[in-house]
JSON list of C-alpha atoms in Angstrom, two decimals:
[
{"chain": "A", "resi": 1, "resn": "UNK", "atom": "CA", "xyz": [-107.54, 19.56, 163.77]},
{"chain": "A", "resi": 2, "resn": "UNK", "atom": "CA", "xyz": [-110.04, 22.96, 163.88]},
{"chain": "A", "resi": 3, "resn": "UNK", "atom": "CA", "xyz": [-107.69, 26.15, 163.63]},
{"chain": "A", "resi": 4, "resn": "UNK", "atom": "CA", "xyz": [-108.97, 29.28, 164.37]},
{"chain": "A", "resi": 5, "resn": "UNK", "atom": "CA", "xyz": [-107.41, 32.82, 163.24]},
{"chain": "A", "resi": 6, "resn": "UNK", "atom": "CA", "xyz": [-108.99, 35.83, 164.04]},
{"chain": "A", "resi": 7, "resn": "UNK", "atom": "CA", "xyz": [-109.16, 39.49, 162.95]},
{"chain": "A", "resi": 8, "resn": "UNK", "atom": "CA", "xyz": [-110.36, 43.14, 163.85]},
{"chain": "A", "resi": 9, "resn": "UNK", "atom": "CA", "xyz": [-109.98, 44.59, 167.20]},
{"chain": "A", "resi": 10, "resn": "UNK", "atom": "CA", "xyz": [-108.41, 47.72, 167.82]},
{"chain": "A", "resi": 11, "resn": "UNK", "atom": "CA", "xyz": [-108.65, 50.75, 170.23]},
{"chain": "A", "resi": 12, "resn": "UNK", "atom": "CA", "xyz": [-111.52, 52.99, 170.03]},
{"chain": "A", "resi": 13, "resn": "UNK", "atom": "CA", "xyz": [-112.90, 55.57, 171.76]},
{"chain": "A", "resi": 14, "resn": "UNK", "atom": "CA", "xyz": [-115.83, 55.08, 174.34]},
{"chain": "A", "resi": 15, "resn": "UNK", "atom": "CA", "xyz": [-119.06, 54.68, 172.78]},
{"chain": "A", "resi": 16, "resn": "UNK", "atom": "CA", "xyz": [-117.59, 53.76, 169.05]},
{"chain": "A", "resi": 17, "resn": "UNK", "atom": "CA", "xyz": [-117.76, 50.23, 167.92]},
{"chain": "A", "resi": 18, "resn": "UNK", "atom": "CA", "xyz": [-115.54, 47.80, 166.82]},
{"chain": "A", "resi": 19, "resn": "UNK", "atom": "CA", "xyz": [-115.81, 44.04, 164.68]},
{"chain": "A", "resi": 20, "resn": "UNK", "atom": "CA", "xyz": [-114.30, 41.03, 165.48]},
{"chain": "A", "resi": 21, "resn": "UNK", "atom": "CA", "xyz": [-113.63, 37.71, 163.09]},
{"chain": "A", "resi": 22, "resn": "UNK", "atom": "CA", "xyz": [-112.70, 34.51, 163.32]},
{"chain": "A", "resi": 23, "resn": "UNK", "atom": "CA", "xyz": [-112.53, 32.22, 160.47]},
{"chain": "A", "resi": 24, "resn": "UNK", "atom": "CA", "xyz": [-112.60, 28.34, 161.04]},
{"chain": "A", "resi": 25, "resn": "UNK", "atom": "CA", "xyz": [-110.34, 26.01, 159.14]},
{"chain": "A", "resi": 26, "resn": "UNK", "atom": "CA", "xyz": [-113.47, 23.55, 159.17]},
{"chain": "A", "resi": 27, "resn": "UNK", "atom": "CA", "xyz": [-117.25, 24.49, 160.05]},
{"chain": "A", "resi": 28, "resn": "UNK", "atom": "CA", "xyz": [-117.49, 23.38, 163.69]},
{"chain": "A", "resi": 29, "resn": "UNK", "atom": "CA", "xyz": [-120.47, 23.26, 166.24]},
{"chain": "A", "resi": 30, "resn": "UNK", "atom": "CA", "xyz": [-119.91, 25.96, 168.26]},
{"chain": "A", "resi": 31, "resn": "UNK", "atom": "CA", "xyz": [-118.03, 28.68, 167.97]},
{"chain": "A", "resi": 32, "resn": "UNK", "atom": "CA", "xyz": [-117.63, 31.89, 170.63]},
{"chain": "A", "resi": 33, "resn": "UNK", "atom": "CA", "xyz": [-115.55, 34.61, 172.20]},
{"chain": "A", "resi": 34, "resn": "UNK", "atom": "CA", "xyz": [-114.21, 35.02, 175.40]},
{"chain": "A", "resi": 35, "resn": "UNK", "atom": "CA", "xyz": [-112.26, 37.54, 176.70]},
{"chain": "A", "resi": 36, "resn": "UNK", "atom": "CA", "xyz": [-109.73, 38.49, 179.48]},
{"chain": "A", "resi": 37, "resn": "UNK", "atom": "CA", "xyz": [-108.00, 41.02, 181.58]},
{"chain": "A", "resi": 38, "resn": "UNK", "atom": "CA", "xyz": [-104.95, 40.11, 183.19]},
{"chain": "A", "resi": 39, "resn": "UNK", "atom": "CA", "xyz": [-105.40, 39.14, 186.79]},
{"chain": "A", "resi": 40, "resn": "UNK", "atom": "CA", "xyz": [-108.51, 38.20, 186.27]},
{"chain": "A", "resi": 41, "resn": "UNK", "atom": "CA", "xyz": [-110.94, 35.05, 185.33]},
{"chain": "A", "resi": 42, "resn": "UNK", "atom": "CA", "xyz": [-111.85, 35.09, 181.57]},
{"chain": "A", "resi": 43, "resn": "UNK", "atom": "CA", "xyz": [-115.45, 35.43, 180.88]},
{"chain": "A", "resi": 44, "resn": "UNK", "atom": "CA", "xyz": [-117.62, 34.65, 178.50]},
{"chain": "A", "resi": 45, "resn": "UNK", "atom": "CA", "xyz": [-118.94, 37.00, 175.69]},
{"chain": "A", "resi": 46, "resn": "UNK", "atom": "CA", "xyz": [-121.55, 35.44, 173.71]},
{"chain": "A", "resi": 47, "resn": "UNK", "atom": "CA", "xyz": [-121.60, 31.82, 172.17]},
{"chain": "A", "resi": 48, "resn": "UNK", "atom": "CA", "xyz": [-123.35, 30.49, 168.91]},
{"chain": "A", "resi": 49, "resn": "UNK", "atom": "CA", "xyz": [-124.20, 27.29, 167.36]},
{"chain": "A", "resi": 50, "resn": "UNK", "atom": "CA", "xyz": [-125.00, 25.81, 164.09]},
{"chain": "A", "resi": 51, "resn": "UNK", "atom": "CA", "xyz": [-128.43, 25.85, 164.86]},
{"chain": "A", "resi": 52, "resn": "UNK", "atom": "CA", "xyz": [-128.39, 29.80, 165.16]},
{"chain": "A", "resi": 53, "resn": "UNK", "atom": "CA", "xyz": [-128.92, 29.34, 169.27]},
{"chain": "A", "resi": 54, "resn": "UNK", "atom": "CA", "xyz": [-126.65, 32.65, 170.66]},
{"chain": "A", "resi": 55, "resn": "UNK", "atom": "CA", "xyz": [-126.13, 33.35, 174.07]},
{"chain": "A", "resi": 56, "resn": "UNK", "atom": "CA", "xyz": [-124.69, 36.70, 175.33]},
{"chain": "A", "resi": 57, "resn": "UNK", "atom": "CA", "xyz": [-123.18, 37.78, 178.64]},
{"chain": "A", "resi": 58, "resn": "UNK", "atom": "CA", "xyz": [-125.34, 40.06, 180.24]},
{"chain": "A", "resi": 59, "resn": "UNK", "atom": "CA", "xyz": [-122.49, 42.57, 180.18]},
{"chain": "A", "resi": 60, "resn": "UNK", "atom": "CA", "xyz": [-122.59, 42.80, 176.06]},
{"chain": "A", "resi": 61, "resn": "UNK", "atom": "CA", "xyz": [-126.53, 41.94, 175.33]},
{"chain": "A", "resi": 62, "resn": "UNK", "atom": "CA", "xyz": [-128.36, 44.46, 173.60]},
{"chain": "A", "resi": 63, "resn": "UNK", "atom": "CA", "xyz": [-124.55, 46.04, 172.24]},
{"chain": "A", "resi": 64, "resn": "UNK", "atom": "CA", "xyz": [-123.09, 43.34, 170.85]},
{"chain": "A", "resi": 65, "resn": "UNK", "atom": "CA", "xyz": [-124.08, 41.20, 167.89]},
{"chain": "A", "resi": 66, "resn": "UNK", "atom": "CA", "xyz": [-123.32, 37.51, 167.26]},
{"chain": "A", "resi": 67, "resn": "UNK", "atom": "CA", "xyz": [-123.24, 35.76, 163.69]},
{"chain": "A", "resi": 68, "resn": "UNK", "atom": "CA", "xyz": [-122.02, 33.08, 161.88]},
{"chain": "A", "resi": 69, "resn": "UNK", "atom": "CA", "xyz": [-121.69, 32.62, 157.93]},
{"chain": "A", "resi": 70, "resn": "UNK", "atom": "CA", "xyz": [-123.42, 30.33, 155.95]},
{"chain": "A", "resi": 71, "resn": "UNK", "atom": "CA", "xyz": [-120.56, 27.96, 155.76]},
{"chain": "A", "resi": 72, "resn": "UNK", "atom": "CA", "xyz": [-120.69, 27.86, 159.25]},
{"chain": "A", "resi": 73, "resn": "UNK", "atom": "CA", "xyz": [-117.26, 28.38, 159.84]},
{"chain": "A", "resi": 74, "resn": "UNK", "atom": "CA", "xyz": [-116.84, 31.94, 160.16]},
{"chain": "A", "resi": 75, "resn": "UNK", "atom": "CA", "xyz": [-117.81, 33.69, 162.80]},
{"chain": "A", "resi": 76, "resn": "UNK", "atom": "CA", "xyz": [-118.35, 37.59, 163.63]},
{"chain": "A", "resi": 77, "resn": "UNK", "atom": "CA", "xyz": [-118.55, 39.81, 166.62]},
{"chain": "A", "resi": 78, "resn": "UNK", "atom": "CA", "xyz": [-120.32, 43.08, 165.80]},
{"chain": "A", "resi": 79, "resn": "UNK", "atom": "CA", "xyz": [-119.32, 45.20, 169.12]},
{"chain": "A", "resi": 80, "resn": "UNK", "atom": "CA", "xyz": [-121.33, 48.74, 169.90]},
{"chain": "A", "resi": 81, "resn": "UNK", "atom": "CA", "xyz": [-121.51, 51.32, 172.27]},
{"chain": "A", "resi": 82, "resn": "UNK", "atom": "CA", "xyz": [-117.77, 49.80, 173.86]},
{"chain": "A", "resi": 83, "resn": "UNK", "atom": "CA", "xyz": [-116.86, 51.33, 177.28]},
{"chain": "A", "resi": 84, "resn": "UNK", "atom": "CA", "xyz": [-113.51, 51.13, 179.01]},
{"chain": "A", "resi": 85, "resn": "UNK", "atom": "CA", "xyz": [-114.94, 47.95, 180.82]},
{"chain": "A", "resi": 86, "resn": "UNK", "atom": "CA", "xyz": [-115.07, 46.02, 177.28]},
{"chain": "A", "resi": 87, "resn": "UNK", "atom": "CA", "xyz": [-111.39, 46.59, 176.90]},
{"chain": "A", "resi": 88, "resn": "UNK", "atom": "CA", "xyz": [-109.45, 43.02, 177.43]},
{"chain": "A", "resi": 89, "resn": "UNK", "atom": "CA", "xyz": [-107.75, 40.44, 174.60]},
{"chain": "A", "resi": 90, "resn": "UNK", "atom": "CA", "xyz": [-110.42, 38.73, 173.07]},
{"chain": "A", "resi": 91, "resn": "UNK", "atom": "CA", "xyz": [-110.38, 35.24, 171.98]},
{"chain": "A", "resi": 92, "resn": "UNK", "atom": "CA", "xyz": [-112.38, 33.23, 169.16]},
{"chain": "A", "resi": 93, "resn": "UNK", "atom": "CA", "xyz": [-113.01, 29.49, 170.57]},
{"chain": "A", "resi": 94, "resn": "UNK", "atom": "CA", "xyz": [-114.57, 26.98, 168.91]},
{"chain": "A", "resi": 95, "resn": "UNK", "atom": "CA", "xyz": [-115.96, 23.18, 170.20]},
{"chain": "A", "resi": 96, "resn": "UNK", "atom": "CA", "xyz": [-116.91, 20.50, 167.77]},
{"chain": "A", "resi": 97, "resn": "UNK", "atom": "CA", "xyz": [-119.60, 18.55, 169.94]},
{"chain": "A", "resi": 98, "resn": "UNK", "atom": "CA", "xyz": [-122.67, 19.64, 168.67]},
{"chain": "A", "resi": 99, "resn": "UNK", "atom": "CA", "xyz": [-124.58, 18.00, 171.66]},
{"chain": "A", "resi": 100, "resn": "UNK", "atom": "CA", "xyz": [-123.10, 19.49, 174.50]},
{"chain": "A", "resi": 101, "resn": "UNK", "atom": "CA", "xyz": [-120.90, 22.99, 173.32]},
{"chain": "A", "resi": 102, "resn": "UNK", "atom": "CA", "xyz": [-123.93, 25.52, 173.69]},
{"chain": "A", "resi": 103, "resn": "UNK", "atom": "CA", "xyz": [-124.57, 24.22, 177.49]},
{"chain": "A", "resi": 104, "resn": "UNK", "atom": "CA", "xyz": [-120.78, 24.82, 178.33]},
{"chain": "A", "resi": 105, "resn": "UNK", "atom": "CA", "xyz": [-118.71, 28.32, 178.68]},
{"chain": "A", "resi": 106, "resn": "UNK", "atom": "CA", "xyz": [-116.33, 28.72, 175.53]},
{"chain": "A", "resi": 107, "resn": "UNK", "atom": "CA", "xyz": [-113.89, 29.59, 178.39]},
{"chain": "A", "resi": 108, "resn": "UNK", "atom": "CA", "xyz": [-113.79, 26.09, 178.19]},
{"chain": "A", "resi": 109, "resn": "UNK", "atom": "CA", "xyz": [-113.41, 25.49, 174.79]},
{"chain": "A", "resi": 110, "resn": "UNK", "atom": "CA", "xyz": [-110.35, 23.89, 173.40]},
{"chain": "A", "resi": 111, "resn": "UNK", "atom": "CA", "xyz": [-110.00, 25.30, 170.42]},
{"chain": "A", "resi": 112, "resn": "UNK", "atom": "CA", "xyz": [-108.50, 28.86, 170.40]},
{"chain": "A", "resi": 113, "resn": "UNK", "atom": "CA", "xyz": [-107.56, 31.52, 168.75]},
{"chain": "A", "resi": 114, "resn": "UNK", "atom": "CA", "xyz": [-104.56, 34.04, 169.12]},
{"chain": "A", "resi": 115, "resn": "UNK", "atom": "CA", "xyz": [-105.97, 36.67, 170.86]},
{"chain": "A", "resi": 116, "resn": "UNK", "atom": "CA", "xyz": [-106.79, 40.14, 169.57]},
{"chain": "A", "resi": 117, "resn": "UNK", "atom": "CA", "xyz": [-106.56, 43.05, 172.08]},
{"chain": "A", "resi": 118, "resn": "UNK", "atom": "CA", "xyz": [-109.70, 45.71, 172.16]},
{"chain": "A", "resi": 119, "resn": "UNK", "atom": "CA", "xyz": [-108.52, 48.79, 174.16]},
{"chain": "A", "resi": 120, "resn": "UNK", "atom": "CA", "xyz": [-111.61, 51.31, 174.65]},
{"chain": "A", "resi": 121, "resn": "UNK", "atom": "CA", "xyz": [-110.47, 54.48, 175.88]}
]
């Protein structure tokens, strides 16, 4: 089985940026964030496959950055110009089905992370 841990997060102030990592036990197709508030749905951040295809919520595009290593199982989340409405727990996910991961949410995914809380104050 894929295991995920992740790394970084932190609090910040508004307008400062943090980095986010997630390291895969074995490369895998997909690999993503999500994050979540409590009480509320978790939504996607931004998704990216072996193939370098990314996908960004529209809420992050243009501030945050999506990569994966060469080895294709590491994964970072480059995070800019954070606002109180970033903070949440954010969560690495990963899905090994090359063929249909980038056409579903990683709030889907199965493959998870712990969690790593980003507080922007």
């Amino acid at each position: 089985d894929v295991q995920l841990v992740e790394s970084g997060g932190g609090s910040v102030q508004a307008g400062g940026s943090l980095t986010l990592s997630c390291s895969a036990s074995t490369p895998v197709a997909c690999m993503g964030w999500f994050r979540q508030v409590p009480g509320k749905d978790p939504q996607e951040v931004a998704l990216m496959n072996t193939e370098g295809h990314r996908r960004y919520s529209p809420s992050v595009e243009g501030r945050f950055t999506i990569s994966r290593g060469s080895a294709d199982n590491t994964l970072v989340l480059e995070m800019t110009s954070l606002t109180p409405e970033d903070s949440a727990t954010y969560y690495c996910a990963a899905d090994g089905d090359r063929y249909q991961c980038y056409w579903q949410s990683v709030t889907k995914y199965k493959i998870l992370a712990q969690g790593t809380q980003v507080t922007v104050s």
